[in-house]
């Protein structure tokens, strides 16, 4: 198994950071392939909490090369701050590499993100306001500025001038947003960032990965966000602007699909979602608040409270279909430890009929009601258990049922934030 992809199977925040950190120990390279600093991957090591937004979670292992690949959108200031913060905590970041093909986030991207959300009013997506969507728009619109451009002063100048002219016009005239996008200031600022990151920039992350695979190295491709936030397969338009699914990994890392051996889906034992958009199994009463507090369900990037709900097998099998998971890593089982009964949504009821597919039309999805199966809880602390057979029987049954409904073997169960709190099956 030389190339493994790790993907969030739900709406992000499944606990990918911890699983990536665990797997990274046996890897030679960990690669981020999409998204930007909208992500927040939390890793807890010996009671110390690290929050990563851009840097791959493999950074805590000095022998692991960490790559920010071409599919990521990079806010250089955030990246530099993250590098400095890790360094100040004794983490070596000299193994970090950044693709020259990755696109760069500029101040106008953040402004457009905010202006668009303001204009959308009730139809707000609830973005992270980090400029992620507008940066990807520029990429697709062939207006983007890539890391490589920062090292070509003339072409950078030309591209930035054009972008500032276009964005100022759009922000002022269409969005009625007053802006001060001073060319000289932004140009100098970004040239400064380029000087700082220069030693970390590589020509082609794909070539690096392909070469490493041929010499027998082990690679982990780390997705951010989650399947249901995928711009093609998620609850569009309440999605992010990239492809977190496994298919996105090849594009975002610059390698061919034939190199992929394994696709691990990270599955939270209940569901959460940040931002707007339909959520069939959302729990809107006190139990939802209980899960939020017990599971510390607050955004690692924005601090926003996450909406909480029951595990949804319709989402799980859809996620399996679009990702082709070979195994699952379940997270946060311990959050359910004190519950009397636990619900699993096994189908939706729409207009009186049972459906088991995930509807593309959000007006249909909004009218879907969950059909639940109820399982008895285990009312026992699971946080210190290290062997599956020692889990309470009802907890074992819950895990098995998730695997069955997801049509994928469960390989790991996480029962706490620490590295050590993991059960391998
Ligand atoms: P954007 O990615 O900032 O454009 O936000 C689009 C949607 O994706 C919003 O609903 C965000 O809350 C959500 N989102 C973006 N990144 C994450 C993440 O890392 N975890 C969970 N939700 C996210």
Coordinates of C-alpha atoms and ligand atoms in Angstrom, one line a residue:
X1 CA 0.0 0.0 0.0
X2 CA 2.0 3.0 -1.2
X3 CA -0.6 5.7 -1.9
X4 CA -3.5 6.2 0.5
X5 CA -6.1 9.0 0.3
X6 CA -7.9 10.1 3.4
X7 CA -11.2 11.8 2.9
X8 CA -13.9 13.3 5.1
X9 CA -17.1 11.3 4.4
X10 CA -19.5 13.9 5.7
X11 CA -19.6 17.7 6.0
X12 CA -16.0 18.1 7.2
X13 CA -14.8 18.2 10.8
X14 CA -14.9 14.4 11.0
X15 CA -11.5 14.2 12.8
X16 CA -9.3 13.8 9.7
X17 CA -6.4 15.7 11.5
X18 CA -6.1 13.0 14.2
X19 CA -6.3 10.1 11.7
X20 CA -3.8 11.7 9.3
X21 CA -1.5 12.3 12.3
X22 CA -1.7 8.6 13.3
X23 CA -1.2 7.3 9.8
X24 CA 1.7 9.8 9.1
X25 CA 3.9 7.9 11.5
X26 CA 4.4 5.2 8.8
X27 CA 4.5 7.5 5.8
X28 CA 7.3 9.1 3.9
X29 CA 5.2 12.0 2.5
X30 CA 1.9 13.6 3.5
X31 CA 0.2 15.8 0.8
X32 CA -2.7 18.3 1.1
X33 CA -4.5 18.3 -2.3
X34 CA -7.3 20.9 -2.1
X35 CA -8.9 23.6 0.0
X36 CA -7.0 26.3 1.9
X37 CA -7.1 27.9 5.3
X38 CA -10.8 27.3 5.5
X39 CA -9.7 23.9 6.9
X40 CA -8.9 23.4 10.6
X41 CA -7.2 20.1 11.5
X42 CA -6.8 19.6 15.2
X43 CA -4.1 17.3 16.5
X44 CA -3.6 16.7 20.2
X45 CA -0.1 15.4 21.3
X46 CA 0.6 14.9 25.0
X47 CA -2.2 17.3 26.0
X48 CA -0.9 20.0 23.6
X49 CA -3.4 21.0 21.0
X50 CA -2.2 22.1 17.5
X51 CA -4.6 23.6 15.0
X52 CA -3.4 23.3 11.4
X53 CA -5.1 25.2 8.6
X54 CA -2.7 24.8 5.6
X55 CA 0.2 22.6 6.7
X56 CA -0.4 18.8 6.3
X57 CA -0.9 17.0 9.6
X58 CA 2.3 14.9 9.0
X59 CA 4.4 17.9 10.0
X60 CA 4.9 16.5 13.5
X61 CA 7.1 13.7 12.2
X62 CA 10.5 15.0 11.3
X63 CA 11.2 12.3 8.7
X64 CA 7.9 12.9 6.8
X65 CA 8.0 15.3 3.8
X66 CA 4.9 17.5 3.9
X67 CA 3.6 18.9 0.6
X68 CA 1.1 21.6 -0.2
X69 CA 0.2 20.5 -3.7
X70 CA -1.1 22.3 -6.7
X71 CA -4.8 21.9 -5.8
X72 CA -4.5 24.0 -2.6
X73 CA -5.2 27.7 -2.5
X74 CA -2.5 29.4 -0.4
X75 CA -2.8 32.5 1.7
X76 CA 0.9 33.1 2.2
X77 CA 0.5 35.2 5.3
X78 CA -1.5 32.4 7.0
X79 CA 1.1 29.9 5.9
X80 CA 4.0 31.9 7.2
X81 CA 2.3 32.5 10.5
X82 CA 1.5 28.8 10.8
X83 CA 5.1 27.9 10.1
X84 CA 6.3 30.4 12.7
X85 CA 3.9 29.2 15.3
X86 CA 4.9 25.6 14.8
X87 CA 8.6 26.5 15.0
X88 CA 8.0 28.4 18.2
X89 CA 6.5 25.2 19.6
X90 CA 9.5 23.2 18.7
X91 CA 8.1 21.6 15.5
X92 CA 10.6 21.4 12.6
X93 CA 9.0 22.8 9.4
X94 CA 12.0 22.4 7.1
X95 CA 10.4 19.4 5.5
X96 CA 7.5 21.5 4.1
X97 CA 7.2 21.8 0.3
X98 CA 4.8 24.0 -1.7
X99 CA 3.9 23.5 -5.3
X100 CA 4.7 26.4 -7.6
X101 CA 1.3 25.6 -9.3
X102 CA -0.8 26.3 -6.2
X103 CA -2.9 29.4 -6.5
X104 CA -2.5 32.4 -4.2
X105 CA -5.1 34.1 -2.1
X106 CA -5.0 37.9 -2.2
X107 CA -6.9 40.5 0.0
X108 CA -9.4 41.0 -2.8
X109 CA -10.5 37.4 -2.6
X110 CA -11.4 37.8 1.1
X111 CA -13.2 41.0 0.3
X112 CA -15.2 39.4 -2.5
X113 CA -16.1 36.5 -0.2
X114 CA -17.5 38.9 2.4
X115 CA -19.2 41.1 -0.1
X116 CA -20.9 38.1 -1.8
X117 CA -22.1 36.7 1.5
X118 CA -23.5 40.1 2.5
X119 CA -25.4 40.3 -0.8
X120 CA -26.8 36.8 -0.5
X121 CA -28.6 37.8 2.8
X122 CA -30.9 34.9 3.7
X123 CA -29.3 32.6 1.1
X124 CA -25.9 32.9 2.7
X125 CA -23.6 29.9 2.3
X126 CA -21.9 30.7 5.6
X127 CA -18.4 30.6 4.1
X128 CA -15.3 30.9 6.3
X129 CA -14.7 34.4 4.7
X130 CA -11.1 33.3 3.9
X131 CA -11.4 34.1 0.2
X132 CA -11.3 30.4 -0.8
X133 CA -14.2 30.5 -3.3
X134 CA -13.2 33.7 -5.1
X135 CA -9.6 32.4 -5.4
X136 CA -10.9 29.2 -7.1
X137 CA -13.1 31.3 -9.3
X138 CA -10.0 33.2 -10.5
X139 CA -8.3 29.9 -11.1
X140 CA -11.1 28.5 -13.3
X141 CA -11.5 31.9 -14.9
X142 CA -7.8 31.8 -15.8
X143 CA -7.2 35.1 -13.9
X144 CA -5.4 33.4 -10.9
X145 CA -1.9 34.2 -9.7
X146 CA 0.1 31.1 -8.8
X147 CA 3.0 30.7 -6.5
X148 CA 5.3 30.5 -9.5
X149 CA 4.1 34.0 -10.6
X150 CA 5.4 35.5 -7.4
X151 CA 8.9 34.8 -8.6
X152 CA 8.5 36.4 -12.0
X153 CA 8.3 40.0 -11.2
X154 CA 7.1 41.4 -14.5
X155 CA 4.4 38.9 -15.1
X156 CA 3.3 39.1 -11.4
X157 CA 3.0 42.9 -11.7
X158 CA 0.9 42.6 -14.9
X159 CA -1.4 40.0 -13.4
X160 CA -1.8 41.8 -10.1
X161 CA -2.5 45.2 -11.8
X162 CA -5.2 43.6 -13.9
X163 CA -6.8 41.8 -10.9
X164 CA -6.8 44.9 -8.7
X165 CA -8.4 47.0 -11.4
X166 CA -11.1 44.3 -12.1
X167 CA -11.8 43.6 -8.4
X168 CA -11.9 47.2 -7.4
X169 CA -14.5 47.9 -10.1
X170 CA -16.6 44.9 -9.2
X171 CA -16.5 45.5 -5.4
X172 CA -17.3 49.2 -5.7
X173 CA -19.7 49.3 -8.5
X174 CA -21.5 46.0 -8.1
X175 CA -21.2 45.1 -4.4
X176 CA -21.2 48.7 -3.2
X177 CA -18.2 47.8 -1.0
X178 CA -15.6 50.5 -0.3
X179 CA -12.1 49.2 -0.8
X180 CA -8.6 50.3 -0.6
X181 CA -6.6 47.9 -2.8
X182 CA -3.3 49.7 -3.1
X183 CA -1.2 48.0 -5.8
X184 CA 2.2 49.0 -4.4
X185 CA 1.4 47.9 -0.9
X186 CA 0.0 44.5 -2.0
X187 CA 2.8 44.0 -4.6
X188 CA 5.6 44.6 -2.0
X189 CA 3.8 42.6 0.7
X190 CA 3.5 39.5 -1.6
X191 CA 7.1 39.8 -2.9
X192 CA 8.1 39.7 0.8
X193 CA 6.1 36.6 1.4
X194 CA 7.7 35.0 -1.7
X195 CA 11.2 35.7 -0.3
X196 CA 10.2 33.9 2.9
X197 CA 8.7 30.8 1.3
X198 CA 11.2 30.5 -1.6
X199 CA 13.2 27.7 -0.1
X200 CA 10.1 25.6 0.4
X201 CA 8.7 26.0 -3.2
X202 CA 9.0 23.0 -5.6
X203 CA 8.4 23.0 -9.3
X204 CA 6.0 20.1 -9.4
X205 CA 4.5 18.2 -6.5
X206 CA 3.2 15.5 -8.8
X207 CA 6.7 14.7 -10.1
X208 CA 7.9 14.5 -6.5
X209 CA 5.1 12.1 -5.5
X210 CA 5.5 9.9 -8.6
X211 CA 9.2 9.6 -8.0
X212 CA 8.7 8.8 -4.4
X213 CA 6.2 6.1 -5.3
X214 CA 8.6 4.5 -7.8
X215 CA 11.2 4.3 -5.1
X216 CA 8.9 2.4 -2.8
X217 CA 7.9 5.3 -0.5
X218 CA 4.6 5.6 1.3
X219 CA 2.4 8.6 0.5
X220 CA -0.7 9.9 2.3
X221 CA -2.9 12.3 0.4
X222 CA -4.9 14.4 2.9
X223 CA -8.2 15.8 2.0
X224 CA -9.7 18.8 3.7
X225 CA -13.5 19.6 4.3
X226 CA -15.7 16.6 3.3
X227 CA -17.6 14.8 0.6
X228 CA -20.9 16.6 1.2
X229 CA -19.1 19.9 0.7
X230 CA -17.6 18.8 -2.6
X231 CA -18.5 21.4 -5.3
X232 CA -19.7 18.6 -7.7
X233 CA -21.1 16.0 -5.3
X234 CA -22.1 17.9 -2.2
X235 CA -25.2 19.9 -1.3
X236 CA -24.6 22.5 -4.0
X237 CA -24.6 25.6 -3.6
X238 CA -23.9 25.1 0.1
X239 CA -20.5 23.6 -0.6
X240 CA -16.9 24.7 -0.7
X241 CA -15.3 25.5 -4.1
X242 CA -13.0 22.5 -4.5
X243 CA -13.2 18.7 -4.8
X244 CA -12.4 17.1 -1.4
X245 CA -13.5 13.6 -2.7
X246 CA -10.9 11.0 -3.6
X247 CA -11.2 11.8 -7.3
X248 CA -10.0 15.3 -6.4
X249 CA -6.8 14.0 -4.9
X250 CA -5.3 13.0 -8.3
X251 CA -6.0 16.4 -9.8
X252 CA -4.9 18.3 -6.7
X253 CA -1.7 16.4 -6.2
X254 CA -0.7 15.9 -9.8
X255 CA -0.7 12.1 -10.1
X256 CA -2.6 9.4 -12.0
X257 CA -5.4 7.3 -10.5
X258 CA -3.5 4.1 -11.1
X259 CA -1.1 5.0 -8.3
X260 CA -3.9 5.0 -5.6
X261 CA -4.1 1.8 -3.5
X262 CA -6.3 2.8 -0.6
X263 CA -9.1 5.3 0.2
X264 CA -9.9 5.8 3.8
X265 CA -13.2 7.5 4.7
X266 CA -13.2 9.3 8.0
X267 CA -16.7 9.0 9.6
X268 CA -17.8 10.8 12.7
X269 CA -20.2 8.6 14.8
X270 CA -22.8 11.3 14.6
X271 CA -23.1 14.2 12.1
X272 CA -22.1 17.8 12.2
X273 CA -22.2 20.7 9.8
X274 CA -21.0 24.3 9.9
X275 CA -22.7 27.0 7.8
X276 CA -26.0 26.8 6.0
X277 CA -27.6 24.1 3.9
X278 CA -29.9 21.1 4.4
X279 CA -29.2 18.6 7.1
X280 CA -31.9 15.9 7.3
X281 CA -30.8 14.4 10.6
X282 CA -30.1 17.6 12.5
X283 CA -31.1 17.5 16.2
X284 CA -32.5 20.9 17.1
X285 CA -33.3 20.3 20.7
X286 CA -31.2 20.0 23.9
X287 CA -29.6 16.8 22.7
X288 CA -28.1 18.7 19.8
X289 CA -26.6 21.2 22.4
X290 CA -25.4 18.2 24.5
X291 CA -23.5 16.7 21.5
X292 CA -22.0 20.1 20.7
X293 CA -20.7 20.6 24.2
X294 CA -19.5 17.0 24.8
X295 CA -17.9 16.8 21.3
X296 CA -16.6 20.3 21.5
X297 CA -18.3 21.0 18.2
X298 CA -17.0 24.5 17.4
X299 CA -15.2 25.3 14.2
X300 CA -11.4 25.0 14.4
X301 CA -11.1 27.9 11.9
X302 CA -13.9 30.3 12.7
X303 CA -15.1 29.1 16.2
X304 CA -18.6 28.9 14.9
X305 CA -20.9 26.4 16.7
X306 CA -21.5 23.3 14.6
X307 CA -25.0 21.9 13.9
X308 CA -25.2 18.4 15.3
X309 CA -27.3 15.4 14.2
X310 CA -27.6 11.6 14.0
X311 CA -25.5 9.4 11.8
X312 CA -27.0 9.3 8.3
X313 CA -26.6 6.1 6.3
X314 CA -28.0 7.7 3.1
X315 CA -25.1 10.1 3.3
X316 CA -22.7 7.3 4.2
X317 CA -23.6 5.1 1.2
X318 CA -23.6 8.1 -1.2
X319 CA -20.2 9.0 0.2
X320 CA -18.9 5.4 -0.4
X321 CA -20.2 5.6 -4.0
X322 CA -18.4 8.8 -4.9
X323 CA -15.2 8.0 -3.1
X324 CA -14.8 4.2 -3.4
X325 CA -13.7 3.8 0.2
X326 CA -11.6 0.7 0.9
X327 CA -11.9 1.2 4.7
X328 CA -13.4 3.5 7.3
X329 CA -11.9 5.3 10.4
X330 CA -14.7 6.1 12.9
X331 CA -14.2 9.0 15.2
X332 CA -15.7 10.4 18.4
X333 CA -17.5 7.2 19.5
X334 CA -16.9 8.3 23.1
X335 CA -19.2 11.4 22.6
X336 CA -22.1 8.9 22.6
X337 CA -21.0 7.1 25.8
X338 CA -23.8 8.5 28.0
X339 CA -26.8 8.2 25.7
X340 CA -29.7 5.9 26.5
X341 CA -30.5 5.2 22.8
X342 CA -28.8 6.2 19.6
X343 CA -30.5 6.7 16.3
X344 CA -29.3 5.9 12.8
X345 CA -31.0 7.3 9.7
X346 CA -31.5 4.4 7.3
X347 CA -33.7 6.1 4.6
X348 CA -35.5 9.3 3.9
X349 CA -39.3 9.8 3.6
X350 CA -40.2 12.1 0.8
X351 CA -43.8 12.8 -0.1
X352 CA -44.8 9.6 1.7
X353 CA -42.3 7.4 -0.1
X354 CA -39.1 5.9 1.2
X355 CA -36.0 6.8 -0.7
X356 CA -32.4 5.7 -0.1
X357 CA -30.6 7.8 -2.7
X358 CA -29.2 11.3 -1.9
X359 CA -31.4 13.8 -3.8
X360 CA -29.6 16.4 -6.0
X361 CA -32.5 18.9 -5.8
X362 CA -32.2 20.8 -2.5
X363 CA -35.9 21.6 -2.5
X364 CA -36.5 17.8 -2.3
X365 CA -33.8 17.3 0.3
X366 CA -35.2 20.0 2.5
X367 CA -38.6 18.1 2.5
X368 CA -37.0 14.7 3.3
X369 CA -37.7 13.3 6.8
X370 CA -35.3 10.9 8.4
X371 CA -36.4 7.3 8.9
X372 CA -34.6 6.1 12.0
X373 CA -33.5 2.8 13.4
X374 CA -32.9 2.9 17.2
X375 CA -30.0 1.2 18.9
X376 CA -29.5 0.9 22.6
X377 CA -26.7 3.0 24.1
X378 CA -23.9 1.5 26.3
X379 CA -23.8 4.0 29.1
X380 CA -20.1 3.3 29.8
X381 CA -16.9 5.2 29.4
X382 CA -15.0 4.0 26.3
X383 CA -12.1 6.5 26.4
X384 CA -9.6 4.1 27.9
X385 CA -10.4 1.0 25.9
X386 CA -7.7 -0.2 23.4
X387 CA -9.2 -3.4 22.1
X388 CA -12.4 -3.8 20.1
X389 CA -13.5 -6.9 22.0
X390 CA -13.4 -4.9 25.3
X391 CA -15.8 -2.3 24.1
X392 CA -19.3 -2.6 25.5
X393 CA -21.4 -5.0 23.3
X394 CA -23.8 -2.2 22.4
X395 CA -20.9 0.0 21.3
X396 CA -19.5 -2.9 19.2
X397 CA -22.9 -3.3 17.6
X398 CA -23.1 0.4 16.8
X399 CA -19.7 0.3 15.1
X400 CA -20.6 -2.8 13.2
X401 CA -23.9 -1.4 12.0
X402 CA -22.2 1.8 10.7
X403 CA -19.7 -0.5 8.7
X404 CA -22.6 -2.6 7.4
X405 CA -24.7 0.4 6.3
X406 CA -21.6 2.1 4.8
X407 CA -20.8 -1.2 3.0
X408 CA -17.1 -0.7 4.0
X409 CA -15.0 -2.4 6.7
X410 CA -14.2 -0.3 9.8
X411 CA -10.4 -0.3 10.4
X412 CA -10.1 2.2 13.3
X413 CA -12.3 3.6 16.0
X414 CA -11.2 6.8 17.8
X415 CA -12.4 7.3 21.4
X416 CA -10.8 10.6 22.3
X417 CA -8.6 13.4 21.0
X418 CA -5.2 12.0 22.1
X419 CA -3.0 10.0 19.7
X420 CA -3.2 7.0 22.0
X421 CA -7.0 6.9 22.1
X422 CA -7.5 4.6 19.1
X423 CA -8.8 1.1 18.6
X424 CA -7.5 -0.8 15.6
X425 CA -9.7 -3.6 14.2
Ligands
LIG1 P1 -15.7 28.2 2.1 O1 -15.0 26.9 1.9 O2 -15.1 29.1 3.1 O3 -16.1 28.8 0.8 O4 -17.1 27.8 2.8 C1 -18.1 27.0 2.1 C2 -18.8 26.1 3.1 O5 -17.9 25.0 3.5 C3 -19.3 26.7 4.4 O6 -20.6 26.1 4.7 C4 -18.3 26.4 5.4 O7 -18.8 26.4 6.7 C5 -17.9 25.0 4.9 N1 -16.5 24.7 5.2 C6 -15.3 25.1 4.7 N2 -14.3 24.6 5.2 C7 -14.7 23.7 6.2 C8 -14.1 22.8 7.1 O8 -12.8 22.6 7.1 N3 -14.9 22.1 7.9 C9 -16.2 22.2 7.8 N4 -16.9 23.0 7.0 C10 -16.1 23.8 6.2

